[in-house]
Coordinates of C-alpha atoms in Angstrom, one line a residue:
P27 CA 0.0 0.0 0.0
N28 CA 1.0 3.6 -0.6
F29 CA -0.2 4.4 3.0
V30 CA -1.6 2.6 6.0
A31 CA -4.3 4.3 8.0
H32 CA -3.7 4.3 11.8
G33 CA -6.1 2.5 14.1
R34 CA -7.8 0.5 11.3
L35 CA -8.0 -3.2 10.4
P36 CA -5.6 -4.9 8.0
R37 CA -7.3 -6.6 5.1
Q38 CA -6.3 -10.1 6.5
I39 CA -8.6 -9.6 9.5
I40 CA -11.5 -8.4 7.2
N41 CA -10.8 -11.3 4.9
R42 CA -11.0 -13.7 7.8
A43 CA -14.4 -12.2 8.8
L44 CA -15.6 -12.8 5.3
L45 CA -15.7 -16.5 6.1
S46 CA -18.7 -16.1 8.4
V47 CA -20.7 -14.0 5.9
K48 CA -23.9 -15.8 4.6
N49 CA -25.2 -13.4 2.0
E50 CA -24.7 -10.1 0.2
E51 CA -26.5 -8.0 2.8
E52 CA -24.2 -9.3 5.5
L53 CA -21.1 -8.7 3.3
D54 CA -22.2 -5.1 2.7
K55 CA -22.7 -4.5 6.5
L56 CA -19.2 -6.1 7.3
I57 CA -17.5 -3.9 4.7
H58 CA -19.2 -0.7 5.9
A59 CA -18.6 -1.5 9.6
S60 CA -14.9 -2.5 9.3
P61 CA -12.5 0.4 8.8
A62 CA -9.7 -0.8 6.4
A63 CA -6.1 0.2 7.0
Y64 CA -5.3 0.1 3.3
G65 CA -7.0 -0.8 0.1
F66 CA -7.8 -4.2 -1.3
C67 CA -10.4 -6.0 -3.5
I68 CA -12.9 -8.7 -2.8
N69 CA -14.2 -11.1 -5.6
G70 CA -16.8 -13.6 -4.9
G71 CA -20.3 -14.9 -4.9
F72 CA -22.7 -17.0 -2.8
I73 CA -23.8 -20.6 -3.4
H74 CA -27.5 -19.8 -3.0
Q75 CA -27.4 -16.6 -5.2
C76 CA -26.4 -17.7 -8.6
N77 CA -27.5 -14.7 -10.8
Y78 CA -24.3 -12.7 -10.4
L79 CA -20.7 -12.5 -8.9
L80 CA -19.4 -9.5 -6.9
N81 CA -16.4 -7.3 -7.0
Y82 CA -15.6 -4.7 -4.3
E83 CA -12.8 -2.2 -4.3
I84 CA -12.2 -1.0 -0.8
G85 CA -9.9 1.7 0.6
P86 CA -9.7 3.9 3.7
N87 CA -11.4 7.3 3.7
L88 CA -8.7 9.3 5.6
N89 CA -11.0 12.3 5.8
I90 CA -13.7 10.6 7.9
D91 CA -12.8 8.4 10.9
N92 CA -13.8 4.7 10.5
E93 CA -15.2 5.0 7.0
N94 CA -14.1 3.3 3.8
Y95 CA -14.4 4.2 0.2
I96 CA -16.3 1.4 -1.4
S97 CA -17.1 0.6 -5.0
K98 CA -19.3 -2.4 -5.7
C99 CA -19.8 -4.1 -9.0
R100 CA -22.1 -6.9 -9.9
I101 CA -21.0 -9.2 -12.7
I102 CA -23.9 -10.8 -14.6
N103 CA -24.0 -13.0 -17.6
N104 CA -27.6 -12.1 -18.7
E105 CA -29.4 -8.8 -18.5
D106 CA -32.5 -10.6 -17.4
N107 CA -30.6 -11.2 -14.1
L108 CA -30.3 -7.5 -13.4
E109 CA -32.5 -6.5 -10.5
K110 CA -31.5 -2.9 -10.1
K111 CA -33.3 -1.0 -7.3
D112 CA -33.5 2.8 -7.0
D113 CA -31.5 2.8 -3.7
D114 CA -28.7 0.5 -5.0
E115 CA -25.3 2.1 -5.6
Y116 CA -23.3 -0.3 -7.7
S117 CA -22.0 -0.6 -11.1
T118 CA -22.7 -3.6 -13.4
A119 CA -20.4 -5.5 -15.7
F120 CA -21.8 -7.8 -18.3
N121 CA -20.4 -11.3 -19.0
Y122 CA -17.2 -10.9 -17.1
L123 CA -14.9 -8.7 -15.2
I124 CA -11.1 -8.9 -15.2
H125 CA -9.6 -6.9 -12.3
Y126 CA -5.9 -6.2 -12.2
N127 CA -3.7 -5.0 -9.3
H128 CA -4.9 -1.3 -9.3
Y129 CA -8.1 0.6 -8.5
E130 CA -10.3 0.9 -11.6
R131 CA -13.4 2.6 -10.1
L132 CA -11.9 4.3 -7.0
D133 CA -8.9 5.7 -8.8
K134 CA -10.3 9.2 -8.6
V135 CA -10.7 9.2 -4.7
I136 CA -7.8 7.2 -3.5
N137 CA -4.1 7.9 -4.1
Q138 CA -2.6 4.6 -5.2
Q139 CA 0.8 3.3 -5.8
K140 CA 2.0 3.3 -9.3
A141 CA 0.7 0.0 -10.7
L142 CA 3.3 -2.7 -11.2
Q143 CA 4.6 -2.8 -14.7
S144 CA 3.6 -6.5 -15.0
S145 CA 0.1 -5.7 -13.9
H146 CA -0.2 -2.9 -16.4
S147 CA 1.2 -5.2 -19.1
R148 CA -1.4 -7.9 -18.3
W149 CA -4.2 -5.4 -18.4
K150 CA -3.0 -4.2 -21.8
R151 CA -2.7 -7.8 -23.0
G152 CA -6.3 -8.5 -21.8
Q153 CA -7.6 -5.6 -23.8
E154 CA -5.8 -6.9 -26.9
L155 CA -7.4 -10.4 -26.4
G156 CA -10.9 -8.9 -26.0
E157 CA -14.1 -10.0 -24.4
I158 CA -14.4 -13.5 -22.8
F159 CA -17.5 -15.4 -24.0
N160 CA -16.7 -19.0 -23.1
S161 CA -14.1 -21.1 -21.2
K162 CA -11.9 -21.3 -24.3
D163 CA -11.6 -17.6 -24.3
A164 CA -10.8 -17.6 -20.5
I165 CA -8.1 -20.3 -20.9
C166 CA -6.6 -18.3 -23.8
L167 CA -6.2 -15.2 -21.4
L168 CA -5.2 -17.2 -18.4
G169 CA -2.7 -19.3 -20.3
D170 CA -1.3 -16.4 -22.3
Y171 CA 2.5 -15.7 -21.7
E172 CA 3.2 -13.4 -24.7
N173 CA 4.3 -10.5 -22.5

């Protein structure tokens, strides 16, 4: 991390608490109630909720005690699965989301370290390979070693 906020939880403690979360509502409560010492991402889903996967970018809000910056994204494979409510504050990615080692949605509010060159190169290569539609496309990206 570029900085570590004093008096807050390291991501390892928050990650451990994730093991007890049963659903998306509990996950949202945990993330909002656990002040993070430094930024990290969460990727996941729930067995009994199969319409989408989740990606969270989390980082400490140093301007307000015990508050995090949080960006939530739902990854769906079918627009019919989109159940957007007026009070929901999240973005949506269709089909897939490839997340690299840098903030993509919180980059305007959190000062982050310069991305690792390898991470930037993988992001660029992912853009060149294009959208993933099936397991063959995913294997092509994951097995690619051109750069």
